[in-house]
Amino acid sequence: MIYLDYQATTPLAPEAREAMLPWLGGPETQGFANPHSPHRPGRAAAAAIEVAREQVARLLPPGGRLIFTGSATEAINLAILGAGPRRIAVPPIEHAAVLDTAAASGAVVDLLPVGGDGVVPAGCAIAAGTSLVAVMQVNNEIGTIQPVEALAQAAHAAGALFLCDAVQGAGKLAAPGNADLIAISAHKLYGPKGIGALWVRDGVSLAPQIHGGGQEQGLRSGTLSPALCAGFGAAAALAVERMAADAAHVAGLWARARAILSGWQLNGSADLRWHGNLNVRRDGLDVARLMSDLRDIAFSAGSACASGSGRPSHVLRAIGLDDAGAKASIRLGFGRYTATRDLEDACARMEATAVAQGV
Ligand code: PLP
């Protein structure tokens, strides 16, 4: 199996796995203790969580606090519902976690513009009375990098808070230093599934959305998993260390894949992008057939979230593709553990299969 779906999730880094093991907690160890218990094993688990919090915080700007959550989706819900916006501005290419939560918040929702290259213009107007602007750092479907610092400035000038969904950017790019709220997810940066975090700038107050024991500074009740926190922390530390090497590796992979698939059209900007994403289309391509012909290659039809629903991707539609163009698109995602040879083989087989379809 050649795995090319790194925007859906990434493999667990061996270093992260190693860091989790002592905290998985069989009866012969003390790693199962509740980190919120005051006894010695509980305090040891709590200390491991604080080490992890420090490691994850290094991906984020200074001057804020980090709240662990069960996923980035939960972090985004806490940010949006917790801020209680009256009017919220979002581009239509956001992840469903942002779009659906904005819709559910009861706020007036304004859509920001997005260009045909998949980039939100840095100078776009923000309506008077907007209290929250949410823009992602890197798009999960087409990989485009958004001008989040400039958009955060515009949000502040309009008197609004700025939320950045940095799920696809964290550990790969520097976080936007002037955001007020940043959501991230461990499993997109070689950490475990089941844990995310919300970074909250000092002075920003949120209403908790999950009530109970008052953990995570009263913002997110529920017993934390020391194993998941430790894995997240180790993955974050590794990401900091390997940021430049990882970026260079995916840039090389992207160039090879693009050369082999040179007859395919690129969706989204070629330059303003995370190069671990290649979203391409070929007129008339039957993506379902391509996927069934290439069952030993794990890749996605446009978007992992929209695929299976039969609906064309909302992101591809928002950047101007018609239904047929969106349905003829595929998303390849690659990263730290992708071997150049595997990617080359997969792309060559995709090219040959498309040619065999007569497109
Ligand atoms: N935001 C973006 C851009 C994503 O790609 C994803 C996951 O696909 C999410 C949010 C949700 O993250 P999680 O799986 O941690 O809930």
mmCIF file of C-alpha atoms and ligand atoms in Angstrom:
data_model
loop_
_atom_site.group_PDB
_atom_site.id
_atom_site.type_symbol
_atom_site.label_atom_id
_atom_site.label_comp_id
_atom_site.label_asym_id
_atom_site.label_seq_id
_atom_site.Cartn_x
_atom_site.Cartn_y
_atom_site.Cartn_z
ATOM 1 C CA MET A 1 0.000 0.000 0.000
ATOM 2 C CA ILE A 2 1.286 3.429 -0.944
ATOM 3 C CA TYR A 3 -0.221 5.987 1.429
ATOM 4 C CA LEU A 4 -0.932 9.359 -0.213
ATOM 5 C CA ASP A 5 -3.552 10.861 2.069
ATOM 6 C CA TYR A 6 -1.514 12.969 4.483
ATOM 7 C CA GLN A 7 -4.171 15.699 4.709
ATOM 8 C CA ALA A 8 -6.666 13.139 6.064
ATOM 9 C CA THR A 9 -4.185 11.946 8.654
ATOM 10 C CA THR A 10 -0.471 11.300 9.084
ATOM 11 C CA PRO A 11 1.353 8.205 10.343
ATOM 12 C CA LEU A 12 2.241 8.271 14.031
ATOM 13 C CA ALA A 13 5.906 9.251 14.393
ATOM 14 C CA PRO A 14 7.871 6.437 16.095
ATOM 15 C CA GLU A 15 9.123 9.033 18.599
ATOM 16 C CA ALA A 16 5.529 9.963 19.483
ATOM 17 C CA ARG A 17 4.570 6.306 19.882
ATOM 18 C CA GLU A 18 7.542 5.763 22.167
ATOM 19 C CA ALA A 19 6.563 8.742 24.330
ATOM 20 C CA MET A 20 3.023 7.360 24.721
ATOM 21 C CA LEU A 21 3.922 3.852 25.879
ATOM 22 C CA PRO A 22 4.647 4.553 29.577
ATOM 23 C CA TRP A 23 1.270 6.291 29.900
ATOM 24 C CA LEU A 24 -0.907 3.632 28.321
ATOM 25 C CA GLY A 25 -0.932 2.156 31.788
ATOM 26 C CA GLY A 26 -1.135 -1.576 32.431
ATOM 27 C CA PRO A 27 -1.644 -2.611 36.083
ATOM 28 C CA GLU A 28 2.070 -3.385 36.395
ATOM 29 C CA THR A 29 2.900 0.295 35.815
ATOM 30 C CA GLN A 30 1.696 3.492 37.435
ATOM 31 C CA GLY A 31 1.128 5.188 34.099
ATOM 32 C CA PHE A 32 -2.629 4.663 34.322
ATOM 33 C CA ALA A 33 -3.116 7.182 37.117
ATOM 34 C CA ASN A 34 -5.662 9.959 36.752
ATOM 35 C CA PRO A 35 -3.653 13.121 36.073
ATOM 36 C CA HIS A 36 -6.166 15.101 38.112
ATOM 37 C CA SER A 37 -5.583 13.013 41.270
ATOM 38 C CA PRO A 38 -3.402 14.554 43.975
ATOM 39 C CA HIS A 39 -1.477 11.359 44.864
ATOM 40 C CA ARG A 40 2.035 10.651 43.598
ATOM 41 C CA PRO A 41 1.246 8.684 40.409
ATOM 42 C CA GLY A 42 -1.463 11.242 39.607
ATOM 43 C CA ARG A 43 1.015 14.070 39.996
ATOM 44 C CA ALA A 44 3.529 12.243 37.780
ATOM 45 C CA ALA A 45 0.881 11.942 35.050
ATOM 46 C CA ALA A 46 -0.002 15.632 35.480
ATOM 47 C CA ALA A 47 3.679 16.546 35.162
ATOM 48 C CA ALA A 48 3.933 14.573 31.903
ATOM 49 C CA ILE A 49 0.945 16.530 30.592
ATOM 50 C CA GLU A 50 2.610 19.822 31.500
ATOM 51 C CA VAL A 51 5.792 18.780 29.665
ATOM 52 C CA ALA A 52 3.645 17.985 26.625
ATOM 53 C CA ARG A 53 1.801 21.303 26.935
ATOM 54 C CA GLU A 54 5.145 23.126 26.819
ATOM 55 C CA GLN A 55 6.228 21.126 23.756
ATOM 56 C CA VAL A 56 2.999 21.843 21.871
ATOM 57 C CA ALA A 57 3.081 25.506 22.935
ATOM 58 C CA ARG A 58 6.380 25.876 21.083
ATOM 59 C CA LEU A 59 4.417 25.558 17.836
ATOM 60 C CA LEU A 60 2.348 28.568 18.864
ATOM 61 C CA PRO A 61 2.950 32.260 19.595
ATOM 62 C CA PRO A 62 4.003 33.477 23.038
ATOM 63 C CA GLY A 63 1.436 35.239 25.214
ATOM 64 C CA GLY A 64 -1.329 32.642 25.334
ATOM 65 C CA ARG A 65 -2.519 29.445 27.003
ATOM 66 C CA LEU A 66 -3.054 26.036 25.525
ATOM 67 C CA ILE A 67 -6.238 24.071 26.195
ATOM 68 C CA PHE A 68 -6.127 20.387 25.269
ATOM 69 C CA THR A 69 -9.283 19.100 23.571
ATOM 70 C CA GLY A 70 -10.369 15.819 22.001
ATOM 71 C CA SER A 71 -9.835 17.059 18.426
ATOM 72 C CA ALA A 72 -9.406 20.230 16.407
ATOM 73 C CA THR A 73 -13.124 20.068 15.657
ATOM 74 C CA GLU A 74 -13.776 20.385 19.383
ATOM 75 C CA ALA A 75 -11.214 23.208 19.659
ATOM 76 C CA ILE A 76 -12.980 25.088 16.844
ATOM 77 C CA ASN A 77 -16.361 24.571 18.512
ATOM 78 C CA LEU A 78 -14.936 25.943 21.768
ATOM 79 C CA ALA A 79 -13.445 28.945 19.956
ATOM 80 C CA ILE A 80 -16.543 29.883 17.973
ATOM 81 C CA LEU A 81 -19.325 28.985 20.388
ATOM 82 C CA GLY A 82 -17.222 30.073 23.363
ATOM 83 C CA ALA A 83 -16.609 33.519 21.852
ATOM 84 C CA GLY A 84 -20.362 33.923 21.260
ATOM 85 C CA PRO A 85 -20.022 35.995 18.076
ATOM 86 C CA ARG A 86 -22.876 38.175 16.835
ATOM 87 C CA ARG A 87 -21.457 38.397 13.327
ATOM 88 C CA ILE A 88 -18.807 36.103 11.903
ATOM 89 C CA ALA A 89 -16.862 36.301 8.630
ATOM 90 C CA VAL A 90 -15.459 33.151 7.000
ATOM 91 C CA PRO A 91 -14.304 32.206 3.515
ATOM 92 C CA PRO A 92 -16.355 29.453 1.861
ATOM 93 C CA ILE A 93 -13.279 27.194 1.643
ATOM 94 C CA GLU A 94 -13.098 26.579 5.415
ATOM 95 C CA HIS A 95 -13.370 23.058 6.816
ATOM 96 C CA ALA A 96 -16.866 21.934 7.855
ATOM 97 C CA ALA A 97 -15.735 22.222 11.487
ATOM 98 C CA VAL A 98 -15.681 26.011 11.014
ATOM 99 C CA LEU A 99 -18.530 26.430 8.512
ATOM 100 C CA ASP A 100 -21.002 24.233 10.365
ATOM 101 C CA THR A 101 -20.111 25.625 13.792
ATOM 102 C CA ALA A 102 -20.477 29.191 12.484
ATOM 103 C CA ALA A 103 -23.904 28.259 11.104
ATOM 104 C CA ALA A 104 -24.882 26.607 14.393
ATOM 105 C CA SER A 105 -23.712 29.582 16.482
ATOM 106 C CA GLY A 106 -26.752 31.672 15.582
ATOM 107 C CA ALA A 107 -24.480 34.528 14.426
ATOM 108 C CA VAL A 108 -24.931 36.346 11.134
ATOM 109 C CA VAL A 109 -22.425 34.648 8.798
ATOM 110 C CA ASP A 110 -20.714 36.683 6.059
ATOM 111 C CA LEU A 111 -18.699 34.901 3.380
ATOM 112 C CA LEU A 112 -15.307 36.396 2.579
ATOM 113 C CA PRO A 113 -14.179 36.231 -1.050
ATOM 114 C CA VAL A 114 -11.752 33.649 -2.408
ATOM 115 C CA GLY A 115 -9.857 33.850 -5.714
ATOM 116 C CA GLY A 116 -9.715 31.211 -8.421
ATOM 117 C CA ASP A 117 -6.259 30.349 -7.055
ATOM 118 C CA GLY A 118 -7.832 29.350 -3.738
ATOM 119 C CA VAL A 119 -6.410 32.305 -1.820
ATOM 120 C CA VAL A 120 -8.468 34.775 0.238
ATOM 121 C CA PRO A 121 -7.390 38.322 -0.751
ATOM 122 C CA ALA A 122 -5.406 39.917 2.082
ATOM 123 C CA GLY A 123 -7.202 43.230 1.640
ATOM 124 C CA CYS A 124 -10.768 41.931 1.657
ATOM 125 C CA ALA A 125 -13.392 44.057 3.411
ATOM 126 C CA ILE A 126 -14.776 43.012 6.766
ATOM 127 C CA ALA A 127 -18.296 44.234 7.552
ATOM 128 C CA ALA A 128 -18.853 46.660 10.418
ATOM 129 C CA GLY A 129 -20.086 44.868 13.511
ATOM 130 C CA THR A 130 -18.147 41.656 12.776
ATOM 131 C CA SER A 131 -17.005 40.145 16.070
ATOM 132 C CA LEU A 132 -15.126 37.069 14.798
ATOM 133 C CA VAL A 133 -13.176 36.334 11.611
ATOM 134 C CA ALA A 134 -12.089 32.728 11.001
ATOM 135 C CA VAL A 135 -9.601 31.832 8.264
ATOM 136 C CA MET A 136 -7.587 28.639 7.950
ATOM 137 C CA GLN A 137 -3.794 28.718 7.543
ATOM 138 C CA VAL A 138 -3.528 25.945 4.935
ATOM 139 C CA ASN A 139 -6.492 24.529 3.058
ATOM 140 C CA ASN A 140 -6.973 20.803 3.631
ATOM 141 C CA GLU A 141 -8.234 20.086 0.120
ATOM 142 C CA ILE A 142 -6.091 22.219 -2.160
ATOM 143 C CA GLY A 143 -3.146 23.090 0.102
ATOM 144 C CA THR A 144 -3.295 26.860 -0.439
ATOM 145 C CA ILE A 145 -1.640 29.033 2.197
ATOM 146 C CA GLN A 146 -3.803 31.954 3.295
ATOM 147 C CA PRO A 147 -2.478 35.422 4.239
ATOM 148 C CA VAL A 148 -3.611 34.888 7.811
ATOM 149 C CA GLU A 149 -1.443 37.573 9.450
ATOM 150 C CA ALA A 150 -2.840 40.288 7.149
ATOM 151 C CA LEU A 151 -6.380 38.973 7.649
ATOM 152 C CA ALA A 152 -5.891 38.984 11.427
ATOM 153 C CA GLN A 153 -4.811 42.618 11.179
ATOM 154 C CA ALA A 154 -7.920 43.446 9.144
ATOM 155 C CA ALA A 155 -10.074 41.620 11.699
ATOM 156 C CA HIS A 156 -8.544 43.626 14.540
ATOM 157 C CA ALA A 157 -9.020 46.888 12.623
ATOM 158 C CA ALA A 158 -12.719 45.996 12.370
ATOM 159 C CA GLY A 159 -12.846 45.256 16.110
ATOM 160 C CA ALA A 160 -13.122 41.487 15.643
ATOM 161 C CA LEU A 161 -11.238 38.538 17.106
ATOM 162 C CA PHE A 162 -9.324 36.323 14.680
ATOM 163 C CA LEU A 163 -9.541 32.518 14.779
ATOM 164 C CA CYS A 164 -7.058 30.522 12.728
ATOM 165 C CA ASP A 165 -7.731 26.871 11.944
ATOM 166 C CA ALA A 166 -4.052 25.895 11.727
ATOM 167 C CA VAL A 167 -4.731 22.156 11.551
ATOM 168 C CA GLN A 168 -2.934 21.705 8.227
ATOM 169 C CA GLY A 169 -0.230 24.289 8.911
ATOM 170 C CA ALA A 170 0.881 23.584 12.479
ATOM 171 C CA GLY A 171 4.296 21.997 12.676
ATOM 172 C CA LYS A 172 4.912 22.857 9.024
ATOM 173 C CA LEU A 173 4.769 26.656 8.995
ATOM 174 C CA ALA A 174 5.167 29.292 11.700
ATOM 175 C CA ALA A 175 1.858 30.019 13.420
ATOM 176 C CA PRO A 176 0.268 33.439 12.778
ATOM 177 C CA GLY A 177 1.721 35.588 15.565
ATOM 178 C CA ASN A 178 -1.254 37.945 15.755
ATOM 179 C CA ALA A 179 -4.178 35.488 15.882
ATOM 180 C CA ASP A 180 -6.356 35.437 19.011
ATOM 181 C CA LEU A 181 -7.398 31.791 18.793
ATOM 182 C CA ILE A 182 -5.597 28.925 17.024
ATOM 183 C CA ALA A 183 -6.913 25.382 16.627
ATOM 184 C CA ILE A 184 -4.583 22.448 15.953
ATOM 185 C CA SER A 185 -4.779 18.657 15.809
ATOM 186 C CA ALA A 186 -2.149 16.063 16.769
ATOM 187 C CA HIS A 187 -2.972 13.519 14.077
ATOM 188 C CA LYS A 188 -2.133 15.928 11.253
ATOM 189 C CA LEU A 189 1.394 16.421 12.553
ATOM 190 C CA TYR A 190 2.469 12.815 13.166
ATOM 191 C CA GLY A 191 0.848 12.589 16.596
ATOM 192 C CA PRO A 192 -2.017 10.378 17.798
ATOM 193 C CA LYS A 193 -5.699 10.693 16.891
ATOM 194 C CA GLY A 194 -8.091 11.810 19.595
ATOM 195 C CA ILE A 195 -6.353 14.961 20.770
ATOM 196 C CA GLY A 196 -6.287 18.557 19.595
ATOM 197 C CA ALA A 197 -5.730 21.916 21.229
ATOM 198 C CA LEU A 198 -6.975 25.462 21.265
ATOM 199 C CA TRP A 199 -4.461 28.241 21.853
ATOM 200 C CA VAL A 200 -6.095 31.278 23.450
ATOM 201 C CA ARG A 201 -4.368 34.646 23.543
ATOM 202 C CA ASP A 202 -4.046 36.079 27.069
ATOM 203 C CA GLY A 203 -6.990 38.367 27.782
ATOM 204 C CA VAL A 204 -9.422 36.581 25.436
ATOM 205 C CA SER A 205 -12.232 35.024 27.418
ATOM 206 C CA LEU A 206 -14.379 32.131 26.266
ATOM 207 C CA ALA A 207 -17.424 30.393 27.708
ATOM 208 C CA PRO A 208 -16.827 26.665 28.297
ATOM 209 C CA GLN A 209 -18.794 24.329 26.050
ATOM 210 C CA ILE A 210 -18.214 21.118 28.011
ATOM 211 C CA HIS A 211 -19.164 21.267 31.669
ATOM 212 C CA GLY A 212 -18.089 19.042 34.526
ATOM 213 C CA GLY A 213 -14.954 18.719 36.611
ATOM 214 C CA GLY A 214 -13.463 22.046 35.510
ATOM 215 C CA GLN A 215 -10.274 20.629 33.953
ATOM 216 C CA GLU A 216 -8.239 22.659 31.455
ATOM 217 C CA GLN A 217 -8.673 25.919 33.364
ATOM 218 C CA GLY A 218 -12.420 25.461 33.473
ATOM 219 C CA LEU A 219 -12.668 25.558 29.676
ATOM 220 C CA ARG A 220 -12.812 21.866 28.866
ATOM 221 C CA SER A 221 -13.981 19.458 31.513
ATOM 222 C CA GLY A 222 -13.063 15.802 31.233
ATOM 223 C CA THR A 223 -10.116 13.648 32.268
ATOM 224 C CA LEU A 224 -7.138 14.182 30.010
ATOM 225 C CA SER A 225 -5.274 11.247 28.498
ATOM 226 C CA PRO A 226 -1.594 11.488 29.514
ATOM 227 C CA ALA A 227 -0.683 9.078 26.695
ATOM 228 C CA LEU A 228 -2.338 11.224 24.018
ATOM 229 C CA CYS A 229 -0.837 14.410 25.480
ATOM 230 C CA ALA A 230 2.649 12.837 25.616
ATOM 231 C CA GLY A 231 2.330 11.670 21.995
ATOM 232 C CA PHE A 232 1.137 15.104 20.899
ATOM 233 C CA GLY A 233 4.037 16.746 22.762
ATOM 234 C CA ALA A 234 6.676 14.465 21.264
ATOM 235 C CA ALA A 235 5.232 14.941 17.759
ATOM 236 C CA ALA A 236 5.260 18.721 18.225
ATOM 237 C CA ALA A 237 8.865 18.711 19.475
ATOM 238 C CA LEU A 238 9.888 16.651 16.472
ATOM 239 C CA ALA A 239 8.006 18.969 14.108
ATOM 240 C CA VAL A 240 9.888 21.983 15.476
ATOM 241 C CA GLU A 241 13.184 20.165 15.002
ATOM 242 C CA ARG A 242 12.359 18.905 11.496
ATOM 243 C CA MET A 243 10.356 21.815 10.079
ATOM 244 C CA ALA A 244 12.913 22.839 7.447
ATOM 245 C CA ALA A 245 13.849 19.246 6.520
ATOM 246 C CA ASP A 246 10.176 18.212 6.189
ATOM 247 C CA ALA A 247 9.418 21.228 3.973
ATOM 248 C CA ALA A 248 12.406 20.498 1.736
ATOM 249 C CA HIS A 249 11.379 16.836 1.446
ATOM 250 C CA VAL A 250 7.799 17.622 0.383
ATOM 251 C CA ALA A 251 8.975 20.305 -2.059
ATOM 252 C CA GLY A 252 11.091 17.656 -3.781
ATOM 253 C CA LEU A 253 8.202 15.184 -3.783
ATOM 254 C CA TRP A 254 5.830 17.806 -5.201
ATOM 255 C CA ALA A 255 8.166 18.634 -8.069
ATOM 256 C CA ARG A 256 8.443 14.940 -9.013
ATOM 257 C CA ALA A 257 4.686 14.325 -8.812
ATOM 258 C CA ARG A 258 3.905 17.487 -10.777
ATOM 259 C CA ALA A 259 6.379 16.475 -13.503
ATOM 260 C CA ILE A 260 4.861 13.007 -13.877
ATOM 261 C CA LEU A 261 1.301 14.380 -13.827
ATOM 262 C CA SER A 262 2.180 17.312 -16.094
ATOM 263 C CA GLY A 263 -0.897 16.749 -18.273
ATOM 264 C CA TRP A 264 -3.212 17.269 -15.279
ATOM 265 C CA GLN A 265 -4.468 20.701 -14.240
ATOM 266 C CA LEU A 266 -3.543 22.003 -10.821
ATOM 267 C CA ASN A 267 -6.321 23.118 -8.457
ATOM 268 C CA GLY A 268 -5.181 26.061 -6.328
ATOM 269 C CA SER A 269 -2.086 28.241 -6.406
ATOM 270 C CA ALA A 270 1.228 26.638 -7.394
ATOM 271 C CA ASP A 271 3.267 28.948 -5.155
ATOM 272 C CA LEU A 272 1.110 29.877 -2.176
ATOM 273 C CA ARG A 273 0.778 26.319 -1.049
ATOM 274 C CA TRP A 274 1.974 23.601 1.260
ATOM 275 C CA HIS A 275 3.745 21.326 -1.171
ATOM 276 C CA GLY A 276 2.664 18.180 0.647
ATOM 277 C CA ASN A 277 -0.650 18.596 -1.173
ATOM 278 C CA LEU A 278 -1.247 18.091 -4.864
ATOM 279 C CA ASN A 279 -4.854 18.491 -5.988
ATOM 280 C CA VAL A 280 -5.197 17.942 -9.734
ATOM 281 C CA ARG A 281 -7.905 17.231 -12.277
ATOM 282 C CA ARG A 282 -8.184 15.721 -15.697
ATOM 283 C CA ASP A 283 -11.220 16.476 -17.839
ATOM 284 C CA GLY A 284 -13.499 13.467 -18.142
ATOM 285 C CA LEU A 285 -11.622 11.423 -15.536
ATOM 286 C CA ASP A 286 -13.738 8.806 -13.767
ATOM 287 C CA VAL A 287 -12.274 9.093 -10.271
ATOM 288 C CA ALA A 288 -14.275 6.182 -8.839
ATOM 289 C CA ARG A 289 -12.839 3.898 -11.526
ATOM 290 C CA LEU A 290 -9.350 5.245 -10.980
ATOM 291 C CA MET A 291 -9.649 4.496 -7.262
ATOM 292 C CA SER A 292 -10.950 1.005 -7.866
ATOM 293 C CA ASP A 293 -8.186 0.289 -10.404
ATOM 294 C CA LEU A 294 -5.542 1.519 -7.963
ATOM 295 C CA ARG A 295 -6.743 -0.037 -4.735
ATOM 296 C CA ASP A 296 -3.230 -0.374 -3.380
ATOM 297 C CA ILE A 297 -2.771 3.402 -3.433
ATOM 298 C CA ALA A 298 -4.529 5.356 -0.682
ATOM 299 C CA PHE A 299 -5.528 8.750 -2.025
ATOM 300 C CA SER A 300 -8.603 10.884 -1.981
ATOM 301 C CA ALA A 301 -11.271 12.010 -4.414
ATOM 302 C CA GLY A 302 -11.051 15.780 -4.019
ATOM 303 C CA SER A 303 -11.722 15.793 -0.299
ATOM 304 C CA ALA A 304 -11.768 13.033 2.285
ATOM 305 C CA CYS A 305 -14.730 14.743 3.912
ATOM 306 C CA ALA A 306 -16.844 15.177 0.773
ATOM 307 C CA SER A 307 -15.823 11.889 -0.809
ATOM 308 C CA GLY A 308 -18.379 9.189 -0.255
ATOM 309 C CA SER A 309 -21.115 11.795 0.037
ATOM 310 C CA GLY A 310 -21.405 11.982 -3.757
ATOM 311 C CA ARG A 311 -21.430 15.791 -3.469
ATOM 312 C CA PRO A 312 -18.729 17.732 -5.296
ATOM 313 C CA SER A 313 -16.251 19.420 -2.984
ATOM 314 C CA HIS A 314 -17.418 22.819 -1.668
ATOM 315 C CA VAL A 315 -13.830 24.076 -1.883
ATOM 316 C CA LEU A 316 -13.416 23.204 -5.562
ATOM 317 C CA ARG A 317 -16.814 24.747 -6.316
ATOM 318 C CA ALA A 318 -15.846 27.917 -4.406
ATOM 319 C CA ILE A 319 -12.726 28.396 -6.542
ATOM 320 C CA GLY A 320 -14.821 28.229 -9.703
ATOM 321 C CA LEU A 321 -14.801 24.587 -10.829
ATOM 322 C CA ASP A 322 -18.073 23.209 -12.153
ATOM 323 C CA ASP A 323 -19.471 19.892 -10.913
ATOM 324 C CA ALA A 324 -17.699 17.937 -13.657
ATOM 325 C CA GLY A 325 -14.314 19.571 -12.904
ATOM 326 C CA ALA A 326 -14.696 18.981 -9.169
ATOM 327 C CA LYS A 327 -15.671 15.350 -9.720
ATOM 328 C CA ALA A 328 -12.655 14.812 -12.017
ATOM 329 C CA SER A 329 -10.221 15.953 -9.285
ATOM 330 C CA ILE A 330 -8.022 13.916 -6.996
ATOM 331 C CA ARG A 331 -6.045 14.886 -3.914
ATOM 332 C CA LEU A 332 -2.619 13.435 -3.233
ATOM 333 C CA GLY A 333 -1.121 14.148 0.185
ATOM 334 C CA PHE A 334 2.428 13.226 1.105
ATOM 335 C CA GLY A 335 4.902 14.002 3.831
ATOM 336 C CA ARG A 336 7.788 13.023 6.047
ATOM 337 C CA TYR A 337 7.578 9.265 5.517
ATOM 338 C CA THR A 338 6.743 9.260 1.794
ATOM 339 C CA ALA A 339 9.505 7.695 -0.283
ATOM 340 C CA THR A 340 10.190 9.482 -3.576
ATOM 341 C CA ARG A 341 10.165 6.158 -5.415
ATOM 342 C CA ASP A 342 6.695 5.246 -4.078
ATOM 343 C CA LEU A 343 5.245 8.593 -5.087
ATOM 344 C CA GLU A 344 6.793 8.326 -8.547
ATOM 345 C CA ASP A 345 5.379 4.816 -9.010
ATOM 346 C CA ALA A 346 1.918 5.884 -7.847
ATOM 347 C CA CYS A 347 1.849 8.937 -10.137
ATOM 348 C CA ALA A 348 3.065 6.925 -13.142
ATOM 349 C CA ARG A 349 0.301 4.385 -12.547
ATOM 350 C CA MET A 350 -2.301 7.159 -12.199
ATOM 351 C CA GLU A 351 -1.159 8.664 -15.474
ATOM 352 C CA ALA A 352 -1.278 5.285 -17.245
ATOM 353 C CA THR A 353 -4.725 4.465 -15.799
ATOM 354 C CA ALA A 354 -6.127 7.845 -16.890
ATOM 355 C CA VAL A 355 -4.716 7.339 -20.384
ATOM 356 C CA ALA A 356 -6.321 3.881 -20.466
ATOM 357 C CA GLN A 357 -9.655 5.584 -19.623
ATOM 358 C CA GLY A 358 -9.169 7.593 -22.815
ATOM 359 C CA VAL A 359 -9.018 10.969 -21.068
HETATM 360 N N1 PLP B 1 -9.653 21.740 10.058
HETATM 361 C C1 PLP B 1 -8.983 21.250 9.012
HETATM 362 C C2 PLP B 1 -8.386 22.190 8.028
HETATM 363 C C3 PLP B 1 -8.834 19.861 8.849
HETATM 364 O O1 PLP B 1 -8.160 19.380 7.804
HETATM 365 C C4 PLP B 1 -9.419 19.009 9.815
HETATM 366 C C5 PLP B 1 -9.355 17.535 9.637
HETATM 367 O O2 PLP B 1 -9.585 17.037 8.550
HETATM 368 C C6 PLP B 1 -10.084 19.565 10.905
HETATM 369 C C7 PLP B 1 -10.182 20.930 10.995
HETATM 370 C C8 PLP B 1 -10.661 18.703 11.987
HETATM 371 O O3 PLP B 1 -9.611 18.114 12.750
HETATM 372 P P1 PLP B 1 -9.888 16.905 13.750
HETATM 373 O O4 PLP B 1 -9.804 15.655 12.948
HETATM 374 O O5 PLP B 1 -8.803 16.969 14.786
HETATM 375 O O6 PLP B 1 -11.232 17.128 14.357
#
